[in-house]
PDB file of C-alpha atoms in Angstrom:
ATOM      1  CA  MET A 434       0.000   0.000   0.000  1.00 45.00           C
ATOM      2  CA  SER A 435       1.291   3.477  -0.873  1.00 58.00           C
ATOM      3  CA  SER A 436       2.129   5.694   2.086  1.00 66.00           C
ATOM      4  CA  HIS A 437      -0.485   8.345   1.245  1.00 62.00           C
ATOM      5  CA  ARG A 438      -3.203   5.670   1.122  1.00 70.00           C
ATOM      6  CA  PHE A 439      -2.039   4.375   4.492  1.00 72.00           C
ATOM      7  CA  TRP A 440      -2.337   7.813   6.102  1.00 72.00           C
ATOM      8  CA  ILE A 441      -5.727   8.505   4.508  1.00 72.00           C
ATOM      9  CA  ALA A 442      -6.988   5.187   5.863  1.00 75.00           C
ATOM     10  CA  GLY A 443      -5.600   6.205   9.259  1.00 74.00           C
ATOM     11  CA  ILE A 444      -7.485   9.519   9.152  1.00 71.00           C
ATOM     12  CA  ILE A 445     -10.783   7.806   8.324  1.00 73.00           C
ATOM     13  CA  ALA A 446     -10.293   5.180  11.044  1.00 75.00           C
ATOM     14  CA  TRP A 447      -9.397   7.857  13.584  1.00 72.00           C
ATOM     15  CA  MET A 448     -12.473   9.951  12.713  1.00 70.00           C
ATOM     16  CA  PHE A 449     -14.836   7.017  13.165  1.00 69.00           C
ATOM     17  CA  LEU A 450     -13.124   5.984  16.395  1.00 72.00           C
ATOM     18  CA  PHE A 451     -13.122   9.496  17.834  1.00 71.00           C
ATOM     19  CA  MET A 452     -16.765  10.137  17.008  1.00 70.00           C
ATOM     20  CA  SER A 453     -17.874   6.740  18.272  1.00 69.00           C
ATOM     21  CA  ILE A 454     -16.349   7.149  21.746  1.00 70.00           C
ATOM     22  CA  PRO A 455     -19.440   8.936  23.193  1.00 68.00           C
ATOM     23  CA  VAL A 456     -21.626   6.250  21.626  1.00 64.00           C
ATOM     24  CA  MET A 457     -19.654   3.369  23.098  1.00 64.00           C
ATOM     25  CA  PHE A 458     -19.225   5.087  26.458  1.00 68.00           C
ATOM     26  CA  SER A 459     -22.326   7.127  27.235  1.00 64.00           C
ATOM     27  CA  ALA A 460     -20.754   8.591  30.380  1.00 58.00           C
ATOM     28  CA  ILE A 461     -18.079  10.365  28.321  1.00 64.00           C
ATOM     29  CA  VAL A 462     -19.015  13.650  26.622  1.00 65.00           C
ATOM     30  CA  ILE A 463     -16.959  15.286  23.855  1.00 68.00           C
ATOM     31  CA  HIS A 464     -17.540  19.014  23.372  1.00 67.00           C
ATOM     32  CA  ALA A 465     -18.775  20.113  19.954  1.00 68.00           C
ATOM     33  CA  TRP A 466     -16.179  22.899  19.681  1.00 68.00           C
ATOM     34  CA  VAL A 467     -13.391  20.306  19.743  1.00 72.00           C
ATOM     35  CA  PHE A 468     -14.020  19.412  16.079  1.00 71.00           C
ATOM     36  CA  PRO A 469     -13.441  22.972  14.743  1.00 72.00           C
ATOM     37  CA  LEU A 470     -10.291  23.087  16.854  1.00 70.00           C
ATOM     38  CA  ILE A 471      -9.118  19.884  15.175  1.00 70.00           C
ATOM     39  CA  GLY A 472      -9.692  21.461  11.769  1.00 69.00           C
ATOM     40  CA  LEU A 473      -7.811  24.615  12.783  1.00 70.00           C
ATOM     41  CA  PHE A 474      -4.861  22.611  14.083  1.00 70.00           C
ATOM     42  CA  ALA A 475      -4.741  20.496  10.924  1.00 69.00           C
ATOM     43  CA  PHE A 476      -4.967  23.518   8.603  1.00 70.00           C
ATOM     44  CA  CYS A 477      -2.192  25.379  10.412  1.00 71.00           C
ATOM     45  CA  GLY A 478      -0.113  22.193  10.455  1.00 65.00           C
ATOM     46  CA  LEU A 479      -0.267  22.008   6.651  1.00 65.00           C
ATOM     47  CA  LEU A 480       1.023  25.569   6.310  1.00 66.00           C
ATOM     48  CA  LEU A 481       3.846  25.563   8.841  1.00 66.00           C
ATOM     49  CA  PRO A 482       7.188  23.742   8.376  1.00 64.00           C
ATOM     50  CA  GLY A 483       7.963  20.722  10.498  1.00 60.00           C
ATOM     51  CA  LYS A 484      10.147  22.497  13.057  1.00 60.00           C
ATOM     52  CA  HIS A 485       7.195  24.716  14.066  1.00 63.00           C
ATOM     53  CA  LEU A 486       4.794  21.847  14.779  1.00 63.00           C
ATOM     54  CA  ILE A 487       5.810  21.633  18.450  1.00 67.00           C
ATOM     55  CA  TRP A 488       4.949  25.294  18.909  1.00 65.00           C
ATOM     56  CA  LEU A 489       1.673  24.738  17.070  1.00 67.00           C
ATOM     57  CA  ALA A 490       0.791  21.807  19.322  1.00 68.00           C
ATOM     58  CA  SER A 491       1.585  23.907  22.400  1.00 70.00           C
ATOM     59  CA  PHE A 492      -0.534  26.766  21.089  1.00 69.00           C
ATOM     60  CA  THR A 493      -3.406  24.361  20.374  1.00 69.00           C
ATOM     61  CA  CYS A 494      -3.278  22.972  23.908  1.00 71.00           C
ATOM     62  CA  LEU A 495      -3.305  26.545  25.230  1.00 71.00           C
ATOM     63  CA  ALA A 496      -6.307  27.369  23.033  1.00 72.00           C
ATOM     64  CA  TYR A 497      -8.037  24.263  24.345  1.00 71.00           C
ATOM     65  CA  ALA A 498      -7.345  25.286  27.942  1.00 70.00           C
ATOM     66  CA  LEU A 499      -8.744  28.769  27.280  1.00 68.00           C
ATOM     67  CA  ALA A 500     -11.837  27.292  25.643  1.00 68.00           C
ATOM     68  CA  VAL A 501     -12.397  25.005  28.616  1.00 67.00           C
ATOM     69  CA  SER A 502     -11.958  27.855  31.081  1.00 61.00           C
ATOM     70  CA  TYR A 503     -14.386  30.055  29.110  1.00 63.00           C
ATOM     71  CA  LEU A 504     -17.000  27.464  28.143  1.00 62.00           C
ATOM     72  CA  GLY A 505     -16.537  25.197  31.103  1.00 60.00           C
ATOM     73  CA  THR A 506     -16.310  21.419  31.276  1.00 58.00           C
ATOM     74  CA  SER A 507     -19.006  18.858  31.673  1.00 56.00           C
ATOM     75  CA  ASN A 508     -20.200  17.958  35.145  1.00 57.00           C
ATOM     76  CA  SER A 509     -19.234  14.374  34.547  1.00 59.00           C
ATOM     77  CA  SER A 510     -16.964  12.623  36.990  1.00 62.00           C
ATOM     78  CA  PHE A 511     -14.912  11.523  33.992  1.00 65.00           C
ATOM     79  CA  TRP A 512     -13.902  15.081  33.032  1.00 67.00           C
ATOM     80  CA  LEU A 513     -10.186  14.266  33.289  1.00 71.00           C
ATOM     81  CA  ILE A 514     -10.585  11.335  30.877  1.00 73.00           C
ATOM     82  CA  GLU A 515     -12.672  13.510  28.554  1.00 72.00           C
ATOM     83  CA  THR A 516      -9.977  16.186  28.539  1.00 73.00           C
ATOM     84  CA  ALA A 517      -7.260  13.653  27.724  1.00 76.00           C
ATOM     85  CA  ILE A 518      -9.369  12.184  24.899  1.00 75.00           C
ATOM     86  CA  GLU A 519     -10.123  15.592  23.405  1.00 75.00           C
ATOM     87  CA  ILE A 520      -6.512  16.799  23.490  1.00 74.00           C
ATOM     88  CA  SER A 521      -5.283  13.491  22.066  1.00 76.00           C
ATOM     89  CA  GLY A 522      -7.934  13.656  19.355  1.00 74.00           C
ATOM     90  CA  ILE A 523      -6.869  17.156  18.332  1.00 72.00           C
ATOM     91  CA  LEU A 524      -3.162  16.320  18.176  1.00 75.00           C
ATOM     92  CA  ILE A 525      -3.570  12.910  16.524  1.00 77.00           C
ATOM     93  CA  GLY A 526      -5.995  14.268  13.937  1.00 73.00           C
ATOM     94  CA  GLY A 527      -3.685  17.115  12.975  1.00 71.00           C
ATOM     95  CA  ALA A 528      -0.645  14.827  12.858  1.00 75.00           C
ATOM     96  CA  LEU A 529      -2.412  12.321  10.581  1.00 76.00           C
ATOM     97  CA  LEU A 530      -3.508  15.054   8.182  1.00 74.00           C
ATOM     98  CA  ARG A 531       0.034  16.451   8.116  1.00 74.00           C
ATOM     99  CA  LYS A 532       1.511  13.030   7.330  1.00 76.00           C
ATOM    100  CA  ALA A 533      -1.045  12.479   4.571  1.00 74.00           C
ATOM    101  CA  ASN A 534      -0.169  15.860   3.070  1.00 72.00           C
ATOM    102  CA  ASP A 535       3.576  15.105   3.212  1.00 75.00           C
ATOM    103  CA  SER A 536       2.990  11.769   1.479  1.00 74.00           C
ATOM    104  CA  PHE A 537       0.983  13.458  -1.273  1.00 72.00           C
ATOM    105  CA  GLN A 538       3.782  15.999  -1.770  1.00 73.00           C
ATOM    106  CA  GLN A 539       6.354  13.219  -2.120  1.00 74.00           C
ATOM    107  CA  TYR A 540       4.099  11.478  -4.640  1.00 69.00           C
ATOM    108  CA  GLU A 541       3.738  14.711  -6.647  1.00 71.00           C
ATOM    109  CA  GLU A 542       7.504  15.273  -6.611  1.00 70.00           C
ATOM    110  CA  LYS A 543       8.162  11.756  -7.906  1.00 70.00           C
ATOM    111  CA  PHE A 544       5.537  12.201 -10.610  1.00 68.00           C
ATOM    112  CA  ALA A 545       7.099  15.542 -11.589  1.00 67.00           C
ATOM    113  CA  LEU A 546      10.505  13.862 -11.903  1.00 65.00           C
ATOM    114  CA  ILE A 547       9.034  11.199 -14.182  1.00 68.00           C
ATOM    115  CA  LEU A 548       7.429  13.869 -16.374  1.00 67.00           C
ATOM    116  CA  MET A 549      10.743  15.737 -16.504  1.00 64.00           C
ATOM    117  CA  MET A 550      12.534  12.593 -17.680  1.00 64.00           C
ATOM    118  CA  GLU A 551       9.850  12.072 -20.329  1.00 66.00           C
ATOM    119  CA  GLN A 552      10.539  15.604 -21.569  1.00 66.00           C
ATOM    120  CA  GLY A 553      14.108  14.557 -22.324  1.00 67.00           C
ATOM    121  CA  LEU A 554      12.921  11.550 -24.327  1.00 68.00           C
ATOM    122  CA  SER A 555      10.926  13.869 -26.590  1.00 71.00           C
ATOM    123  CA  ILE A 556      14.155  15.327 -28.033  1.00 81.00           C
ATOM    124  CA  LYS A 557      15.034  13.542 -31.274  1.00 82.00           C
ATOM    125  CA  SER A 558      18.473  12.183 -32.019  1.00 82.00           C
ATOM    126  CA  GLU A 559      20.748  13.928 -34.482  1.00 80.00           C
ATOM    127  CA  GLU A 560      20.281  11.087 -36.942  1.00 83.00           C
ATOM    128  CA  MET A 561      16.498  11.581 -36.994  1.00 87.00           C
ATOM    129  CA  VAL A 562      16.666  15.305 -37.798  1.00 88.00           C
ATOM    130  CA  PHE A 563      19.681  15.168 -40.104  1.00 88.00           C
ATOM    131  CA  ASP A 564      17.567  15.461 -43.273  1.00 90.00           C
ATOM    132  CA  GLN A 565      15.694  18.413 -41.797  1.00 91.00           C
ATOM    133  CA  MET A 566      19.008  20.093 -41.013  1.00 91.00           C
ATOM    134  CA  LYS A 567      20.148  19.521 -44.610  1.00 91.00           C
ATOM    135  CA  ARG A 568      17.037  21.216 -45.925  1.00 92.00           C
ATOM    136  CA  GLU A 569      17.537  24.224 -43.665  1.00 92.00           C
ATOM    137  CA  LEU A 570      21.157  24.577 -44.775  1.00 91.00           C
ATOM    138  CA  SER A 571      20.165  24.281 -48.444  1.00 92.00           C
ATOM    139  CA  ARG A 572      17.553  26.991 -47.942  1.00 91.00           C
ATOM    140  CA  ALA A 573      20.102  29.247 -46.243  1.00 91.00           C
ATOM    141  CA  ARG A 574      22.545  28.699 -49.121  1.00 90.00           C
ATOM    142  CA  ARG A 575      19.875  29.294 -51.754  1.00 91.00           C
ATOM    143  CA  TYR A 576      18.607  32.552 -50.246  1.00 90.00           C
ATOM    144  CA  GLU A 577      22.039  33.642 -48.934  1.00 87.00           C
ATOM    145  CA  ARG A 578      20.944  33.760 -45.315  1.00 90.00           C
ATOM    146  CA  HIS A 579      22.824  33.100 -42.111  1.00 91.00           C
ATOM    147  CA  LEU A 580      22.484  29.857 -40.164  1.00 93.00           C
ATOM    148  CA  SER A 581      24.126  28.771 -36.907  1.00 92.00           C
ATOM    149  CA  LEU A 582      24.560  25.574 -34.951  1.00 91.00           C
ATOM    150  CA  VAL A 583      25.005  25.560 -31.167  1.00 91.00           C
ATOM    151  CA  SER A 584      26.118  22.579 -29.085  1.00 89.00           C
ATOM    152  CA  ILE A 585      25.346  22.507 -25.360  1.00 88.00           C
ATOM    153  CA  GLU A 586      26.720  19.834 -23.055  1.00 87.00           C
ATOM    154  CA  PRO A 587      26.245  19.462 -19.274  1.00 85.00           C
ATOM    155  CA  ILE A 588      29.474  19.320 -17.287  1.00 78.00           C
ATOM    156  CA  ILE A 589      29.438  16.003 -15.450  1.00 67.00           C
ATOM    157  CA  GLU A 590      32.420  14.986 -13.356  1.00 61.00           C
ATOM    158  CA  THR A 591      33.091  11.297 -12.830  1.00 54.00           C
ATOM    159  CA  SER A 592      34.298   9.932  -9.526  1.00 52.00           C
ATOM    160  CA  PRO A 593      35.288   6.378  -8.566  1.00 50.00           C
ATOM    161  CA  LYS A 594      32.769   4.333  -6.594  1.00 52.00           C
ATOM    162  CA  ALA A 595      33.136   1.259  -4.424  1.00 47.00           C
ATOM    163  CA  ASN A 596      32.906  -2.002  -6.354  1.00 50.00           C
ATOM    164  CA  SER A 597      30.157  -3.342  -4.105  1.00 48.00           C
ATOM    165  CA  GLN A 598      27.971  -0.362  -4.977  1.00 61.00           C
ATOM    166  CA  HIS A 599      28.801  -0.198  -8.667  1.00 62.00           C
ATOM    167  CA  LEU A 600      25.443  -1.433  -9.954  1.00 60.00           C
ATOM    168  CA  ILE A 601      23.407   0.847  -7.684  1.00 62.00           C
ATOM    169  CA  GLU A 602      25.572   3.858  -8.474  1.00 65.00           C
ATOM    170  CA  GLU A 603      25.316   3.152 -12.194  1.00 65.00           C
ATOM    171  CA  MET A 604      21.514   2.978 -12.048  1.00 64.00           C
ATOM    172  CA  LEU A 605      21.294   6.183 -10.000  1.00 66.00           C
ATOM    173  CA  GLY A 606      23.691   7.881 -12.375  1.00 68.00           C
ATOM    174  CA  ARG A 607      21.598   6.959 -15.394  1.00 70.00           C
ATOM    175  CA  LEU A 608      18.406   8.195 -13.771  1.00 70.00           C
ATOM    176  CA  HIS A 609      20.077  11.430 -12.721  1.00 72.00           C
ATOM    177  CA  LYS A 610      21.435  12.051 -16.189  1.00 77.00           C
ATOM    178  CA  GLN A 611      17.997  11.414 -17.684  1.00 77.00           C
ATOM    179  CA  LEU A 612      16.613  14.006 -15.261  1.00 78.00           C
ATOM    180  CA  ILE A 613      19.264  16.534 -16.305  1.00 83.00           C
ATOM    181  CA  LYS A 614      18.472  15.832 -19.950  1.00 82.00           C
ATOM    182  CA  GLY A 615      14.781  16.460 -19.304  1.00 83.00           C
ATOM    183  CA  GLN A 616      15.438  19.717 -17.452  1.00 82.00           C
ATOM    184  CA  LEU A 617      17.684  21.005 -20.220  1.00 86.00           C
ATOM    185  CA  ALA A 618      15.248  19.887 -22.932  1.00 85.00           C
ATOM    186  CA  GLU A 619      12.426  21.822 -21.295  1.00 84.00           C
ATOM    187  CA  LEU A 620      14.631  24.913 -20.974  1.00 86.00           C
ATOM    188  CA  PHE A 621      15.863  24.779 -24.579  1.00 86.00           C
ATOM    189  CA  THR A 622      12.340  24.279 -25.899  1.00 85.00           C
ATOM    190  CA  SER A 623      11.208  27.424 -24.093  1.00 85.00           C
ATOM    191  CA  GLN A 624      14.200  29.466 -25.320  1.00 85.00           C
ATOM    192  CA  THR A 625      14.031  28.572 -29.027  1.00 86.00           C
ATOM    193  CA  LYS A 626      11.694  29.463 -31.875  1.00 87.00           C
ATOM    194  CA  ALA A 627       9.291  27.096 -33.588  1.00 85.00           C
ATOM    195  CA  ASN A 628      11.534  26.660 -36.646  1.00 88.00           C
ATOM    196  CA  ASP A 629      14.677  25.928 -34.607  1.00 91.00           C
ATOM    197  CA  ILE A 630      15.799  22.293 -34.629  1.00 91.00           C
ATOM    198  CA  ILE A 631      16.809  20.646 -31.337  1.00 90.00           C
ATOM    199  CA  SER A 632      18.551  17.265 -31.359  1.00 89.00           C
ATOM    200  CA  TYR A 633      20.665  15.133 -29.036  1.00 87.00           C
ATOM    201  CA  ARG A 634      23.937  13.354 -29.758  1.00 82.00           C
ATOM    202  CA  GLU A 635      26.217  11.482 -27.332  1.00 78.00           C
ATOM    203  CA  GLY A 636      25.589  13.686 -24.311  1.00 81.00           C
ATOM    204  CA  GLN A 637      25.331  16.943 -26.280  1.00 86.00           C
ATOM    205  CA  PHE A 638      22.373  18.977 -27.441  1.00 89.00           C
ATOM    206  CA  LEU A 639      22.615  20.368 -30.973  1.00 90.00           C
ATOM    207  CA  ILE A 640      20.414  23.355 -31.771  1.00 92.00           C
ATOM    208  CA  MET A 641      20.182  24.619 -35.343  1.00 93.00           C
ATOM    209  CA  LEU A 642      19.168  28.272 -35.563  1.00 93.00           C
ATOM    210  CA  PRO A 643      17.988  29.294 -39.045  1.00 93.00           C
ATOM    211  CA  GLU A 644      18.509  32.931 -40.055  1.00 91.00           C
ATOM    212  CA  THR A 645      20.874  33.460 -37.114  1.00 92.00           C
ATOM    213  CA  ASP A 646      24.385  34.862 -37.486  1.00 92.00           C
ATOM    214  CA  LYS A 647      27.450  34.199 -35.341  1.00 91.00           C
ATOM    215  CA  ALA A 648      26.858  37.053 -32.899  1.00 92.00           C
ATOM    216  CA  GLN A 649      23.210  36.119 -32.358  1.00 93.00           C
ATOM    217  CA  ALA A 650      24.152  32.465 -31.810  1.00 92.00           C
ATOM    218  CA  LYS A 651      26.751  33.413 -29.202  1.00 92.00           C
ATOM    219  CA  ALA A 652      24.212  35.645 -27.451  1.00 92.00           C
ATOM    220  CA  MET A 653      21.703  32.794 -27.382  1.00 91.00           C
ATOM    221  CA  ALA A 654      24.362  30.413 -26.007  1.00 90.00           C
ATOM    222  CA  GLN A 655      25.295  32.894 -23.285  1.00 91.00           C
ATOM    223  CA  ARG A 656      21.645  33.322 -22.323  1.00 91.00           C
ATOM    224  CA  VAL A 657      21.275  29.550 -22.015  1.00 89.00           C
ATOM    225  CA  LEU A 658      24.449  29.341 -19.913  1.00 89.00           C
ATOM    226  CA  THR A 659      23.083  31.910 -17.491  1.00 90.00           C
ATOM    227  CA  LEU A 660      19.664  30.251 -17.232  1.00 90.00           C
ATOM    228  CA  CYS A 661      21.179  26.810 -16.663  1.00 88.00           C
ATOM    229  CA  ASP A 662      23.404  28.093 -13.893  1.00 86.00           C
ATOM    230  CA  GLU A 663      20.868  30.343 -12.170  1.00 87.00           C
ATOM    231  CA  SER A 664      17.607  28.421 -12.649  1.00 83.00           C
ATOM    232  CA  LEU A 665      18.668  24.764 -12.840  1.00 82.00           C
ATOM    233  CA  LYS A 666      22.006  24.948 -10.982  1.00 84.00           C
ATOM    234  CA  ILE A 667      23.527  22.920 -13.813  1.00 84.00           C
ATOM    235  CA  SER A 668      26.867  23.801 -15.393  1.00 85.00           C
ATOM    236  CA  VAL A 669      27.045  23.519 -19.177  1.00 88.00           C
ATOM    237  CA  GLN A 670      29.573  24.253 -21.898  1.00 88.00           C
ATOM    238  CA  THR A 671      28.822  25.431 -25.408  1.00 90.00           C
ATOM    239  CA  GLU A 672      30.310  25.781 -28.875  1.00 91.00           C
ATOM    240  CA  THR A 673      28.923  27.598 -31.919  1.00 92.00           C
ATOM    241  CA  ALA A 674      29.463  27.321 -35.666  1.00 92.00           C
ATOM    242  CA  SER A 675      27.941  29.531 -38.350  1.00 93.00           C
ATOM    243  CA  PHE A 676      27.228  29.419 -42.074  1.00 91.00           C
ATOM    244  CA  PRO A 677      28.697  30.862 -44.262  1.00 88.00           C
ATOM    245  CA  CYS A 678      31.406  32.678 -42.268  1.00 89.00           C
ATOM    246  CA  GLU A 679      32.937  29.516 -40.723  1.00 89.00           C
ATOM    247  CA  GLU A 680      31.664  26.401 -42.514  1.00 87.00           C
ATOM    248  CA  PHE A 681      29.826  25.672 -45.755  1.00 86.00           C
ATOM    249  CA  THR A 682      28.620  22.099 -45.138  1.00 89.00           C
ATOM    250  CA  LEU A 683      26.447  20.556 -42.475  1.00 88.00           C
ATOM    251  CA  SER A 684      29.088  17.975 -41.624  1.00 88.00           C
ATOM    252  CA  GLY A 685      31.577  20.815 -41.114  1.00 88.00           C
ATOM    253  CA  LEU A 686      29.201  22.682 -38.818  1.00 90.00           C
ATOM    254  CA  ILE A 687      28.600  19.545 -36.770  1.00 88.00           C
ATOM    255  CA  LYS A 688      32.313  18.741 -36.522  1.00 88.00           C
ATOM    256  CA  ARG A 689      33.111  22.242 -35.349  1.00 88.00           C
ATOM    257  CA  THR A 690      30.444  22.180 -32.630  1.00 86.00           C
ATOM    258  CA  LEU A 691      31.481  18.705 -31.461  1.00 78.00           C
ATOM    259  CA  LYS A 692      34.994  19.875 -30.676  1.00 59.00           C
ATOM    260  CA  LYS A 693      35.870  20.389 -27.037  1.00 53.00           C
ATOM    261  CA  PRO A 694      33.706  23.391 -26.093  1.00 47.00           C
ATOM    262  CA  GLN A 695      35.479  26.580 -25.100  1.00 45.00           C
ATOM    263  CA  THR A 696      32.717  28.505 -23.282  1.00 43.00           C
ATOM    264  CA  LYS A 697      32.306  27.230 -19.724  1.00 42.00           C
ATOM    265  CA  VAL A 698      30.371  28.074 -16.602  1.00 38.00           C
ATOM    266  CA  SER A 699      31.430  25.977 -13.609  1.00 37.00           C
ATOM    267  CA  LEU A 700      29.726  27.641 -10.648  1.00 33.00           C
ATOM    268  CA  SER A 701      27.635  24.528  -9.960  1.00 37.00           C
ATOM    269  CA  LYS A 702      28.474  20.849  -9.659  1.00 35.00           C
ATOM    270  CA  ILE A 703      26.339  17.899 -10.667  1.00 31.00           C
ATOM    271  CA  ARG A 704      26.032  14.876  -8.419  1.00 33.00           C
ATOM    272  CA  GLU A 705      25.741  11.243  -9.467  1.00 33.00           C
ATOM    273  CA  PRO A 706      27.875  11.856 -12.537  1.00 34.00           C
ATOM    274  CA  LEU A 707      27.915   8.460 -14.242  1.00 32.00           C
ATOM    275  CA  GLU A 708      27.470   8.373 -17.998  1.00 34.00           C
ATOM    276  CA  LEU A 709      24.476   6.967 -19.832  1.00 32.00           C
ATOM    277  CA  GLU A 710      25.093   4.378 -22.471  1.00 33.00           C
ATOM    278  CA  GLY A 711      24.166   5.498 -25.942  1.00 33.00           C
ATOM    279  CA  PHE A 712      25.426   5.549 -29.504  1.00 28.00           C
ATOM    280  CA  VAL A 713      24.501   7.572 -32.554  1.00 35.00           C
ATOM    281  CA  PRO A 714      26.041   6.522 -35.915  1.00 35.00           C
ATOM    282  CA  GLU A 715      28.550   8.944 -37.397  1.00 35.00           C
ATOM    283  CA  MET A 716      27.358  11.382 -40.024  1.00 35.00           C
ATOM    284  CA  GLN A 717      28.410  10.896 -43.631  1.00 35.00           C
ATOM    285  CA  GLU A 718      31.043  13.324 -44.801  1.00 36.00           C
ATOM    286  CA  ASP A 719      29.739  13.891 -48.298  1.00 36.00           C
ATOM    287  CA  VAL A 720      26.008  14.432 -47.788  1.00 33.00           C
ATOM    288  CA  LEU A 721      26.196  18.040 -48.923  1.00 34.00           C
ATOM    289  CA  GLN A 722      29.052  17.894 -51.373  1.00 39.00           C
ATOM    290  CA  GLN A 723      26.593  17.700 -54.273  1.00 35.00           C
ATOM    291  CA  THR A 724      25.284  21.216 -53.622  1.00 35.00           C
TER     292      THR A 724
END
């Protein structure tokens, strides 16, 4: 059973038990104003961080004592037992609701991570968009327009792990790299135009920018560097290549961007830095020589 289902079941069981106490024991009376106090304690418990819950519980007990002193207690000889039941009911009810809320938040965070990883899978490989890139370059050559290619690669440092933990570390590393890929894919999608082409090759993103000159491509790369470092806390390195000032063929543009990048931002470090397995066939050298 999932943890959030367990805590929800606990809340329901507690509610029925708490409300059935006066039915099972007719001599015990529970004040009606206790139930709004339970709701107030639970609501405040959802808003405050965990370290403030002790103060909240103390404040709730003080509010209960003030309510008892103002409204009075029952004339039953079991008033001490009634008080203990009411205070316990308030604290237990609020604690159960808080635990259920925390479990739901953990579930939402895990679901968000899965969606982020799926975002990375939506980026096509370089091989799949190669023909589209050829068409864009042919159009730029035909109409004498600028075109640029930007490569962006996350900086991932490898570190040796114990042999006994190799399999676990490898799995965690792959999941973490998929998460980084998804975060970067979402960022690049939001920072590019509809006619820009985003692809992925051997740990690097390749972004083709039609009608973009060298200066504009460098400005775009710098903007991405800043966003990655400030928003995602991920260090990346970039390289740019432009047509026609630097290269005339698509294979030349790709080769230039796949060199060791020169632009770096290393303010942040990435944990779990193991590489993902993957292979993309090499591009043919002569695909554009006919033009």
